Amino acid sequence: MTLSVSNLCVERAGCTLLHPTSLTIQPRERIGLVGESGSGKSTLGHALVDALRGQNVRVAHVPQSPDEALDPLRSMSYHWREAERALQCTPDRQRQQQLFRALQIHQGNLRKRPWGWSRGMQQRFVIAMALIGSPQLLVLDEPTSALDPVVAARTMNLLDSVLEQNQTSMFLITHDMGLAAKRVTRLLVMDAGRIAEDAPCSSLLQAPVTPAAKALTRHRTWPAPC
Amino acid sequence: MASAVLRIEDVSVKRGRLFTLEHISLSLTAGRTLAVVGESGAGKSTLIAAVLGLVRPASGTISWNNAPVHHCRPALVMQEPRAGFNPALSIRQTVMEPVVASGKPISADILEQLCGQLELPVDLLNRRPGEISIGQAQRASIIRALIAAPPLILFDEPLSALDAVTQKQTAQLIAELQKAYGFAALIVTHDLGYAAAYGDEIAVLRAGRIEEVTSPREFVSAPGTNYGCQLRDAAIELGALEQTV
């Protein structure tokens, strides 16, 4: 089913953080949202999640910081049970272990509270929670920023295969153009609270039009070692 | 005269009964950059803390020019720049702290000169940390690191809090400042693209041990260990080394 939202707008303290924005997301589509810090990427992500949940669309959201998803006073097992209840899934210990092993957090102690886990493990736990059900859309806000490269690559590969199996669409928010170039087919460039450019990933990387997209593509990769 | 050199010789650090660093030996010459890469928990930040003297090695020595390393007053640029700033003090007060601590006078215009080089408006120095952007705070923390002209600067994930454009600009700036001031840079990062682009050498750290020390070109084309290959391949999959391979 095609997902669509129209005229999303966010204002805070008299400032417009997100100018009226409309979006259509095709089934299984991989969309990347890139832009500088403060351009409104996470704001659009939150507004999109809220609007789609209002339409009863199954949306899973992995926030940039696991602090946004985990209650410091509750154990990790409590969070897992809570997510299963919210998604109306029957407890499936085998699926849980499968996800934990794939994300390499199977040795984490579920009786501990979030602060008993490292930040990278917390992030992977939140990603695992997002994969409990079969969401129509997975919104990932800088999912690999707290992970080291080997774990980050493995996590992105796992996400790719799960999304493929479940026919889930992905909305990847990142400031890493290299990551976006590898993982998405359509790229949106955010600038000052507006979508400045929306194009297929390969053509946007080859021929960016707006100054924001040009700046991002110019700084896409590091220079070669000398 | 031979260049000054940082020597880390057979250093081990213990936390309780566990070794967080085991028999680490590295060296770094003035004007050069050593990038230390590895997974979370490998001991990268412990290495920084040991060089700064914040943790005492269980064995081994760390020296600068054959003297204890703290004699050269190494500076630190942190991952989260605002974490190193006192929120009650102005940026100017914070960046001048190393000068006050060293007790050595500096020329009156050095602060303005550094602000010019780092493209940080001088009037921002009168603001407090919460009133500037994270990119500006990272440039201010680099000014603080440079202000007392230390021969050795330690960078702990200096770019990870910045967006992609600011990351590349800041990396280029650090390289230009190193050419101008000649300091030795020990950079701890898990961004392999950055390590390969700006490191003169790359040291791969895993579970508290050095797996290999290699040139960036060799690291990108043919890492010497299985773990080095895993890191390189992961960086390619994440798009960090796409154009360099």
Short mmCIF file of C-alpha atoms in Angstrom, two decimals:
data_model
loop_
_atom_site.label_atom_id
_atom_site.label_comp_id
_atom_site.label_asym_id
_atom_site.label_seq_id
_atom_site.Cartn_x
_atom_site.Cartn_y
_atom_site.Cartn_z
CA MET A 1 0.00 0.00 0.00
CA THR A 2 1.30 3.42 -0.90
CA LEU A 3 1.74 5.63 2.16
CA SER A 4 1.15 9.32 1.86
CA VAL A 5 1.10 12.34 4.12
CA SER A 6 0.35 15.90 3.18
CA ASN A 7 1.12 19.31 4.61
CA LEU A 8 3.16 18.16 7.58
CA CYS A 9 4.19 21.29 9.43
CA VAL A 10 5.96 21.81 12.76
CA GLU A 11 6.22 25.07 14.68
CA ARG A 12 7.86 25.61 18.05
CA ALA A 13 8.03 28.83 20.03
CA GLY A 14 6.90 30.82 17.01
CA CYS A 15 9.58 29.32 14.73
CA THR A 16 8.71 27.10 11.78
CA LEU A 17 10.94 24.03 12.07
CA LEU A 18 9.22 22.17 9.24
CA HIS A 19 7.52 24.02 6.40
CA PRO A 20 4.44 22.33 4.85
CA THR A 21 5.72 19.05 3.45
CA SER A 22 3.96 16.26 1.56
CA LEU A 23 5.39 12.81 0.92
CA THR A 24 4.43 9.61 -0.84
CA ILE A 25 6.19 6.35 -0.02
CA GLN A 26 5.82 3.31 -2.26
CA PRO A 27 5.79 -0.26 -0.86
CA ARG A 28 9.36 -1.55 -0.31
CA GLU A 29 10.79 1.84 -1.24
CA ARG A 30 14.15 2.77 0.32
CA ILE A 31 14.25 6.49 0.96
CA GLY A 32 17.14 8.45 2.43
CA LEU A 33 16.75 11.85 4.09
CA VAL A 34 20.01 13.79 4.26
CA GLY A 35 20.94 17.29 5.33
CA GLU A 36 23.12 19.30 7.67
CA SER A 37 22.64 19.28 11.45
CA GLY A 38 19.64 21.40 12.35
CA SER A 39 18.08 21.23 8.89
CA GLY A 40 14.96 19.50 10.25
CA LYS A 41 15.59 15.84 9.38
CA SER A 42 14.59 14.37 12.76
CA THR A 43 11.65 16.78 13.00
CA LEU A 44 10.32 15.50 9.67
CA GLY A 45 10.92 11.91 10.86
CA HIS A 46 8.86 12.46 14.02
CA ALA A 47 6.09 14.28 12.14
CA LEU A 48 5.95 11.47 9.56
CA VAL A 49 5.69 8.78 12.26
CA ASP A 50 2.91 10.68 14.07
CA ALA A 51 0.92 11.36 10.89
CA LEU A 52 1.11 7.76 9.65
CA ARG A 53 0.21 6.30 13.05
CA GLY A 54 -2.81 8.61 12.93
CA GLN A 55 -3.80 6.78 9.73
CA ASN A 56 -3.37 3.38 11.53
CA VAL A 57 -0.27 2.57 9.47
CA ARG A 58 2.15 0.20 11.25
CA VAL A 59 5.28 2.32 11.62
CA ALA A 60 8.37 1.38 13.63
CA HIS A 61 10.69 4.19 14.67
CA VAL A 62 14.32 3.91 15.75
CA PRO A 63 15.21 7.29 17.25
CA GLN A 64 18.67 8.78 16.98
CA SER A 65 19.36 8.29 20.66
CA PRO A 66 18.30 5.10 22.48
CA ASP A 67 17.51 7.38 25.47
CA GLU A 68 14.38 8.44 23.58
CA ALA A 69 13.14 4.83 23.47
CA LEU A 70 14.32 3.30 26.75
CA ASP A 71 13.10 4.12 30.25
CA PRO A 72 16.12 4.17 32.61
CA LEU A 73 13.99 2.78 35.46
CA ARG A 74 12.75 -0.30 33.55
CA SER A 75 14.62 -3.51 32.73
CA MET A 76 15.40 -4.44 29.14
CA SER A 77 13.02 -7.43 29.39
CA TYR A 78 10.23 -5.02 30.46
CA HIS A 79 10.85 -2.94 27.32
CA TRP A 80 10.69 -6.05 25.17
CA ARG A 81 7.43 -7.25 26.72
CA GLU A 82 5.97 -3.74 26.42
CA ALA A 83 6.85 -3.63 22.70
CA GLU A 84 5.28 -7.08 22.14
CA ARG A 85 2.11 -5.96 23.95
CA ALA A 86 1.93 -2.70 21.99
CA LEU A 87 2.31 -4.54 18.70
CA GLN A 88 -0.13 -7.27 19.82
CA CYS A 89 2.47 -9.94 19.08
CA THR A 90 2.54 -13.23 20.98
CA PRO A 91 5.83 -13.60 22.87
CA ASP A 92 8.26 -15.43 20.60
CA ARG A 93 11.50 -16.26 22.41
CA GLN A 94 12.99 -17.93 19.36
CA ARG A 95 12.47 -14.83 17.21
CA GLN A 96 13.92 -12.69 20.00
CA GLN A 97 17.07 -14.84 20.23
CA GLN A 98 17.36 -14.86 16.44
CA LEU A 99 17.29 -11.05 16.31
CA PHE A 100 19.63 -10.70 19.29
CA ARG A 101 22.16 -13.10 17.78
CA ALA A 102 22.02 -11.34 14.41
CA LEU A 103 22.63 -8.01 16.14
CA GLN A 104 25.22 -9.54 18.50
CA ILE A 105 23.45 -8.56 21.71
CA HIS A 106 22.52 -12.11 22.76
CA GLN A 107 24.96 -11.89 25.67
CA GLY A 108 23.27 -8.83 27.11
CA ASN A 109 21.54 -9.32 30.46
CA LEU A 110 17.83 -8.56 29.99
CA ARG A 111 17.32 -8.13 33.72
CA LYS A 112 19.56 -5.05 33.66
CA ARG A 113 18.32 -1.54 33.05
CA PRO A 114 19.45 0.38 29.93
CA TRP A 115 22.41 1.93 31.71
CA GLY A 116 23.74 -1.59 32.36
CA TRP A 117 24.21 -1.96 28.60
CA SER A 118 26.67 -0.04 26.41
CA ARG A 119 25.24 2.65 24.15
CA GLY A 120 25.91 0.60 21.03
CA MET A 121 24.08 -2.38 22.57
CA GLN A 122 21.14 -0.16 23.57
CA GLN A 123 20.92 1.11 19.98
CA ARG A 124 20.88 -2.45 18.62
CA PHE A 125 18.23 -3.45 21.20
CA VAL A 126 16.00 -0.61 19.96
CA ILE A 127 16.55 -1.76 16.36
CA ALA A 128 15.59 -5.32 17.41
CA MET A 129 12.39 -3.99 19.07
CA ALA A 130 11.51 -2.21 15.82
CA LEU A 131 11.74 -5.54 13.99
CA ILE A 132 9.41 -7.50 16.36
CA GLY A 133 6.31 -7.01 14.23
CA SER A 134 5.97 -6.50 10.51
CA PRO A 135 5.86 -2.74 10.10
CA GLN A 136 4.83 -1.22 6.79
CA LEU A 137 7.44 1.47 7.28
CA LEU A 138 10.64 1.57 9.32
CA VAL A 139 11.90 5.06 10.16
CA LEU A 140 15.57 4.92 11.14
CA ASP A 141 17.16 8.09 12.53
CA GLU A 142 20.97 7.81 12.31
CA PRO A 143 20.76 4.10 13.20
CA THR A 144 24.50 3.43 13.03
CA SER A 145 25.89 6.57 14.64
CA ALA A 146 26.57 4.82 17.99
CA LEU A 147 27.99 1.67 16.38
CA ASP A 148 31.51 0.77 15.33
CA PRO A 149 32.01 -0.02 11.61
CA VAL A 150 31.89 -3.84 11.71
CA VAL A 151 28.71 -3.90 13.83
CA ALA A 152 27.20 -1.02 11.83
CA ALA A 153 27.72 -2.83 8.51
CA ARG A 154 26.28 -6.07 9.94
CA THR A 155 23.26 -4.18 11.33
CA MET A 156 22.56 -2.49 8.00
CA ASN A 157 22.85 -5.84 6.17
CA LEU A 158 20.42 -7.41 8.64
CA LEU A 159 18.00 -4.53 8.15
CA ASP A 160 18.26 -4.96 4.37
CA SER A 161 17.33 -8.64 4.56
CA VAL A 162 14.49 -8.16 7.09
CA LEU A 163 13.00 -5.30 5.06
CA GLU A 164 13.19 -7.43 1.92
CA GLN A 165 11.48 -10.40 3.60
CA ASN A 166 8.70 -8.32 5.14
CA GLN A 167 8.25 -5.98 2.17
CA THR A 168 8.73 -3.07 4.53
CA SER A 169 9.60 0.42 3.28
CA MET A 170 12.54 2.26 4.85
CA PHE A 171 12.98 5.94 5.64
CA LEU A 172 16.66 6.39 6.56
CA ILE A 173 17.62 9.70 8.19
CA THR A 174 21.36 10.30 8.06
CA HIS A 175 23.99 12.92 7.49
CA ASP A 176 26.26 10.28 5.98
CA MET A 177 25.97 10.51 2.20
CA GLY A 178 28.22 7.47 1.79
CA LEU A 179 25.79 5.34 3.81
CA ALA A 180 22.77 6.75 1.97
CA ALA A 181 24.40 6.11 -1.40
CA LYS A 182 24.83 2.42 -0.51
CA ARG A 183 21.42 1.77 1.02
CA VAL A 184 18.68 3.85 -0.59
CA THR A 185 17.16 4.30 -4.03
CA ARG A 186 15.53 7.69 -3.52
CA LEU A 187 17.17 10.63 -1.78
CA LEU A 188 15.56 13.67 -0.17
CA VAL A 189 17.76 16.63 0.74
CA MET A 190 16.59 18.73 3.65
CA ASP A 191 17.58 22.37 4.01
CA ALA A 192 16.26 24.88 6.56
CA GLY A 193 13.07 22.92 7.28
CA ARG A 194 12.19 22.21 3.65
CA ILE A 195 12.78 19.34 1.24
CA ALA A 196 15.10 21.09 -1.16
CA GLU A 197 15.56 18.19 -3.55
CA ASP A 198 13.85 14.82 -4.14
CA ALA A 199 15.35 12.54 -6.79
CA PRO A 200 16.56 9.01 -7.48
CA CYS A 201 19.72 8.49 -5.44
CA SER A 202 22.10 7.88 -8.34
CA SER A 203 21.00 10.91 -10.35
CA LEU A 204 21.06 13.20 -7.32
CA LEU A 205 24.61 12.09 -6.49
CA GLN A 206 25.74 12.61 -10.09
CA ALA A 207 23.95 15.88 -10.78
CA PRO A 208 22.77 17.68 -7.65
CA VAL A 209 20.75 20.79 -8.42
CA THR A 210 20.32 22.78 -5.20
CA PRO A 211 23.19 24.35 -3.20
CA ALA A 212 22.39 22.09 -0.19
CA ALA A 213 22.60 18.92 -2.31
CA LYS A 214 25.76 20.18 -4.03
CA ALA A 215 27.46 20.82 -0.66
CA LEU A 216 26.53 17.34 0.61
CA THR A 217 27.65 15.50 -2.52
CA ARG A 218 30.91 17.50 -2.61
CA HIS A 219 31.66 16.22 0.91
CA ARG A 220 30.36 12.71 0.30
CA THR A 221 33.59 10.76 0.75
CA TRP A 222 37.04 11.25 2.18
CA PRO A 223 40.05 11.98 -0.04
CA ALA A 224 42.09 8.93 -1.06
CA PRO A 225 45.10 8.13 1.16
CA CYS A 226 48.34 9.60 -0.15
CA MET B 1 68.35 17.60 15.55
CA ALA B 2 66.13 14.52 15.64
CA SER B 3 62.37 15.18 15.81
CA ALA B 4 60.61 14.88 19.12
CA VAL B 5 58.81 11.62 19.51
CA LEU B 6 56.04 10.09 21.59
CA ARG B 7 56.98 6.59 22.72
CA ILE B 8 54.43 4.20 24.16
CA GLU B 9 56.47 1.20 25.24
CA ASP B 10 54.93 -2.10 26.31
CA VAL B 11 52.08 -0.37 28.13
CA SER B 12 49.41 -2.41 29.91
CA VAL B 13 46.46 -0.92 31.80
CA LYS B 14 44.30 -2.87 34.23
CA ARG B 15 40.79 -2.08 35.45
CA GLY B 16 40.23 -4.34 38.43
CA ARG B 17 41.53 -7.72 37.37
CA LEU B 18 40.97 -7.19 33.64
CA PHE B 19 43.48 -5.76 31.21
CA THR B 20 41.97 -2.96 29.12
CA LEU B 21 45.28 -2.45 27.30
CA GLU B 22 47.89 -5.18 26.92
CA HIS B 23 51.52 -4.66 25.87
CA ILE B 24 50.87 -1.67 23.63
CA SER B 25 53.89 -0.24 21.82
CA LEU B 26 53.51 2.72 19.47
CA SER B 27 55.55 5.74 18.45
CA LEU B 28 54.65 9.07 16.90
CA THR B 29 56.97 11.79 15.58
CA ALA B 30 56.32 15.54 15.67
CA GLY B 31 54.30 16.75 12.68
CA ARG B 32 52.90 13.27 11.99
CA THR B 33 49.45 11.73 12.57
CA LEU B 34 48.78 8.31 14.05
CA ALA B 35 45.17 7.16 13.69
CA VAL B 36 44.05 4.46 16.13
CA VAL B 37 40.99 2.54 14.91
CA GLY B 38 39.01 -0.33 16.36
CA GLU B 39 35.66 -1.45 17.67
CA SER B 40 33.81 0.02 20.68
CA GLY B 41 35.43 -1.20 23.88
CA ALA B 42 38.75 -1.98 22.17
CA GLY B 43 40.59 0.37 24.51
CA LYS B 44 40.95 3.43 22.27
CA SER B 45 39.79 5.95 24.88
CA THR B 46 41.82 4.15 27.59
CA LEU B 47 44.89 4.71 25.42
CA ILE B 48 44.12 8.45 25.32
CA ALA B 49 43.59 8.48 29.10
CA ALA B 50 46.93 6.68 29.62
CA VAL B 51 48.82 9.19 27.44
CA LEU B 52 47.19 12.06 29.33
CA GLY B 53 48.16 10.45 32.63
CA LEU B 54 44.53 10.04 33.70
CA VAL B 55 45.06 6.31 34.22
CA ARG B 56 48.31 4.83 35.47
CA PRO B 57 49.68 1.94 33.40
CA ALA B 58 50.19 -1.32 35.30
CA SER B 59 53.43 -1.68 33.34
CA GLY B 60 55.35 0.05 30.56
CA THR B 61 56.25 3.69 29.95
CA ILE B 62 54.90 6.60 27.96
CA SER B 63 57.39 9.35 27.15
CA TRP B 64 57.80 12.44 25.00
CA ASN B 65 61.40 13.13 24.04
CA ASN B 66 62.59 10.68 26.68
CA ALA B 67 60.83 12.62 29.46
CA PRO B 68 57.51 11.80 31.12
CA VAL B 69 54.78 12.68 28.65
CA HIS B 70 52.96 15.10 30.99
CA HIS B 71 56.03 17.40 30.83
CA CYS B 72 54.97 18.37 27.28
CA ARG B 73 51.43 19.21 28.46
CA PRO B 74 49.53 17.38 25.70
CA ALA B 75 46.16 18.84 24.73
CA LEU B 76 42.90 16.95 24.18
CA VAL B 77 40.08 17.53 21.71
CA MET B 78 37.03 15.60 22.85
CA GLN B 79 34.25 13.84 20.96
CA GLU B 80 31.48 16.00 22.39
CA PRO B 81 33.02 19.49 22.39
CA ARG B 82 30.57 21.09 24.80
CA ALA B 83 31.30 18.40 27.41
CA GLY B 84 34.68 20.03 27.92
CA PHE B 85 33.29 23.53 28.38
CA ASN B 86 32.13 24.96 31.68
CA PRO B 87 28.58 26.20 30.90
CA ALA B 88 29.02 29.11 33.32
CA LEU B 89 32.15 30.45 31.63
CA SER B 90 32.47 32.31 28.34
CA ILE B 91 34.18 30.56 25.43
CA ARG B 92 37.08 33.03 25.81
CA GLN B 93 37.63 32.05 29.46
CA THR B 94 37.57 28.35 28.57
CA VAL B 95 39.94 28.52 25.61
CA MET B 96 42.43 30.53 27.69
CA GLU B 97 42.53 27.93 30.49
CA PRO B 98 45.63 26.11 29.15
CA VAL B 99 47.52 29.42 29.07
CA VAL B 100 46.54 30.18 32.67
CA ALA B 101 47.48 26.63 33.70
CA SER B 102 50.89 26.75 32.00
CA GLY B 103 51.69 30.19 33.43
CA LYS B 104 53.53 31.08 30.21
CA PRO B 105 52.58 34.37 28.55
CA ILE B 106 51.40 34.29 24.94
CA SER B 107 51.36 37.10 22.41
CA ALA B 108 48.25 39.26 22.58
CA ASP B 109 47.05 38.54 19.06
CA ILE B 110 47.43 34.72 19.03
CA LEU B 111 43.78 34.16 19.98
CA GLU B 112 42.54 36.42 17.18
CA GLN B 113 44.96 34.74 14.77
CA LEU B 114 43.64 31.28 15.67
CA CYS B 115 40.03 32.49 15.37
CA GLY B 116 40.89 33.74 11.88
CA GLN B 117 42.48 30.42 10.89
CA LEU B 118 39.50 28.46 12.21
CA GLU B 119 36.98 30.93 10.75
CA LEU B 120 35.39 31.46 14.15
CA PRO B 121 34.06 35.03 14.57
CA VAL B 122 35.91 36.70 17.48
CA ASP B 123 32.66 37.97 19.02
CA LEU B 124 31.59 34.33 19.61
CA LEU B 125 34.31 34.16 22.28
CA ASN B 126 32.10 36.24 24.55
CA ARG B 127 29.23 33.75 24.38
CA ARG B 128 28.65 30.71 26.56
CA PRO B 129 28.84 27.10 25.27
CA GLY B 130 25.05 26.75 25.03
CA GLU B 131 24.88 29.77 22.71
CA ILE B 132 27.03 28.39 19.88
CA SER B 133 26.53 25.52 17.43
CA ILE B 134 28.26 22.18 17.92
CA GLY B 135 30.52 22.83 14.90
CA GLN B 136 31.57 26.19 16.37
CA ALA B 137 32.13 24.50 19.76
CA GLN B 138 34.41 21.91 18.14
CA ARG B 139 36.43 24.68 16.46
CA ALA B 140 36.64 26.49 19.82
CA SER B 141 37.91 23.29 21.45
CA ILE B 142 40.61 23.06 18.73
CA ILE B 143 41.62 26.67 19.54
CA ARG B 144 41.87 25.67 23.21
CA ALA B 145 44.05 22.73 22.23
CA LEU B 146 46.37 24.94 20.15
CA ILE B 147 46.50 28.08 22.29
CA ALA B 148 49.45 27.01 24.48
CA ALA B 149 51.23 25.48 21.44
CA PRO B 150 51.55 21.92 22.76
CA PRO B 151 53.78 19.58 20.71
CA LEU B 152 51.25 16.75 21.07
CA ILE B 153 47.47 16.88 20.61
CA LEU B 154 45.14 13.94 21.27
CA PHE B 155 41.87 13.78 19.35
CA ASP B 156 39.17 11.46 20.74
CA GLU B 157 36.59 10.96 17.95
CA PRO B 158 36.91 14.65 16.98
CA LEU B 159 34.39 14.49 14.12
CA SER B 160 31.69 12.09 15.27
CA ALA B 161 29.42 14.79 16.72
CA LEU B 162 29.54 16.83 13.49
CA ASP B 163 27.50 16.56 10.30
CA ALA B 164 29.09 15.29 7.08
CA VAL B 165 29.97 18.69 5.62
CA THR B 166 31.40 20.05 8.89
CA GLN B 167 33.32 16.78 9.40
CA LYS B 168 35.23 17.16 6.15
CA GLN B 169 35.88 20.87 6.72
CA THR B 170 37.14 20.26 10.28
CA ALA B 171 39.40 17.38 9.19
CA GLN B 172 40.96 19.57 6.50
CA LEU B 173 41.39 22.37 9.04
CA ILE B 174 43.16 20.09 11.54
CA ALA B 175 45.54 18.94 8.77
CA GLU B 176 46.30 22.55 7.76
CA LEU B 177 46.89 23.58 11.38
CA GLN B 178 49.22 20.61 11.85
CA LYS B 179 51.28 21.76 8.86
CA ALA B 180 51.42 25.29 10.30
CA TYR B 181 52.20 24.38 13.92
CA GLY B 182 53.96 21.01 13.56
CA PHE B 183 52.24 19.20 16.43
CA ALA B 184 52.02 15.43 16.60
CA ALA B 185 48.43 14.19 16.40
CA LEU B 186 47.16 10.99 17.96
CA ILE B 187 43.64 10.51 16.59
CA VAL B 188 41.27 7.90 17.96
CA THR B 189 38.37 7.25 15.59
CA HIS B 190 36.09 4.58 14.28
CA ASP B 191 35.69 6.46 11.01
CA LEU B 192 38.02 4.51 8.74
CA GLY B 193 37.54 6.94 5.86
CA TYR B 194 38.93 9.74 8.04
CA ALA B 195 41.76 7.56 9.37
CA ALA B 196 42.78 6.51 5.85
CA ALA B 197 42.57 10.05 4.44
CA TYR B 198 44.50 11.92 7.13
CA GLY B 199 46.57 9.35 9.07
CA ASP B 200 50.26 8.89 8.26
CA GLU B 201 49.93 5.53 9.98
CA ILE B 202 46.95 3.47 11.14
CA ALA B 203 47.08 1.32 14.27
CA VAL B 204 44.32 -1.29 14.60
CA LEU B 205 43.37 -1.93 18.22
CA ARG B 206 41.25 -4.89 19.28
CA ALA B 207 40.43 -6.11 22.78
CA GLY B 208 43.25 -4.03 24.24
CA ARG B 209 45.93 -5.28 21.85
CA ILE B 210 47.50 -3.78 18.74
CA GLU B 211 46.62 -6.03 15.79
CA GLU B 212 48.65 -4.15 13.20
CA VAL B 213 50.29 -0.81 12.43
CA THR B 214 50.23 0.01 8.76
CA SER B 215 50.17 2.79 6.18
CA PRO B 216 46.71 4.01 5.08
CA ARG B 217 47.35 2.83 1.53
CA GLU B 218 48.21 -0.68 2.70
CA PHE B 219 45.27 -0.70 5.11
CA VAL B 220 42.87 0.15 2.29
CA SER B 221 44.37 -2.22 -0.29
CA ALA B 222 45.55 -5.20 1.79
CA PRO B 223 45.14 -5.18 5.58
CA GLY B 224 47.59 -7.50 7.31
CA THR B 225 45.13 -9.22 9.66
CA ASN B 226 41.68 -10.79 9.45
CA TYR B 227 40.26 -8.14 11.74
CA GLY B 228 41.85 -5.40 9.62
CA CYS B 229 40.09 -6.94 6.58
CA GLN B 230 36.78 -6.99 8.49
CA LEU B 231 37.14 -3.31 9.36
CA ARG B 232 38.10 -2.35 5.81
CA ASP B 233 35.21 -4.35 4.32
CA ALA B 234 32.74 -2.84 6.80
CA ALA B 235 33.91 0.65 5.83
CA ILE B 236 33.31 -0.18 2.17
CA GLU B 237 29.83 -1.53 2.93
CA LEU B 238 29.02 1.66 4.83
CA GLY B 239 30.28 3.81 1.95
CA ALA B 240 33.13 5.35 3.97
CA LEU B 241 35.88 4.06 1.69
CA GLU B 242 33.99 3.92 -1.59
CA GLN B 243 36.17 6.22 -3.62
CA THR B 244 39.43 5.30 -1.94
CA VAL B 245 39.40 1.61 -2.88
#
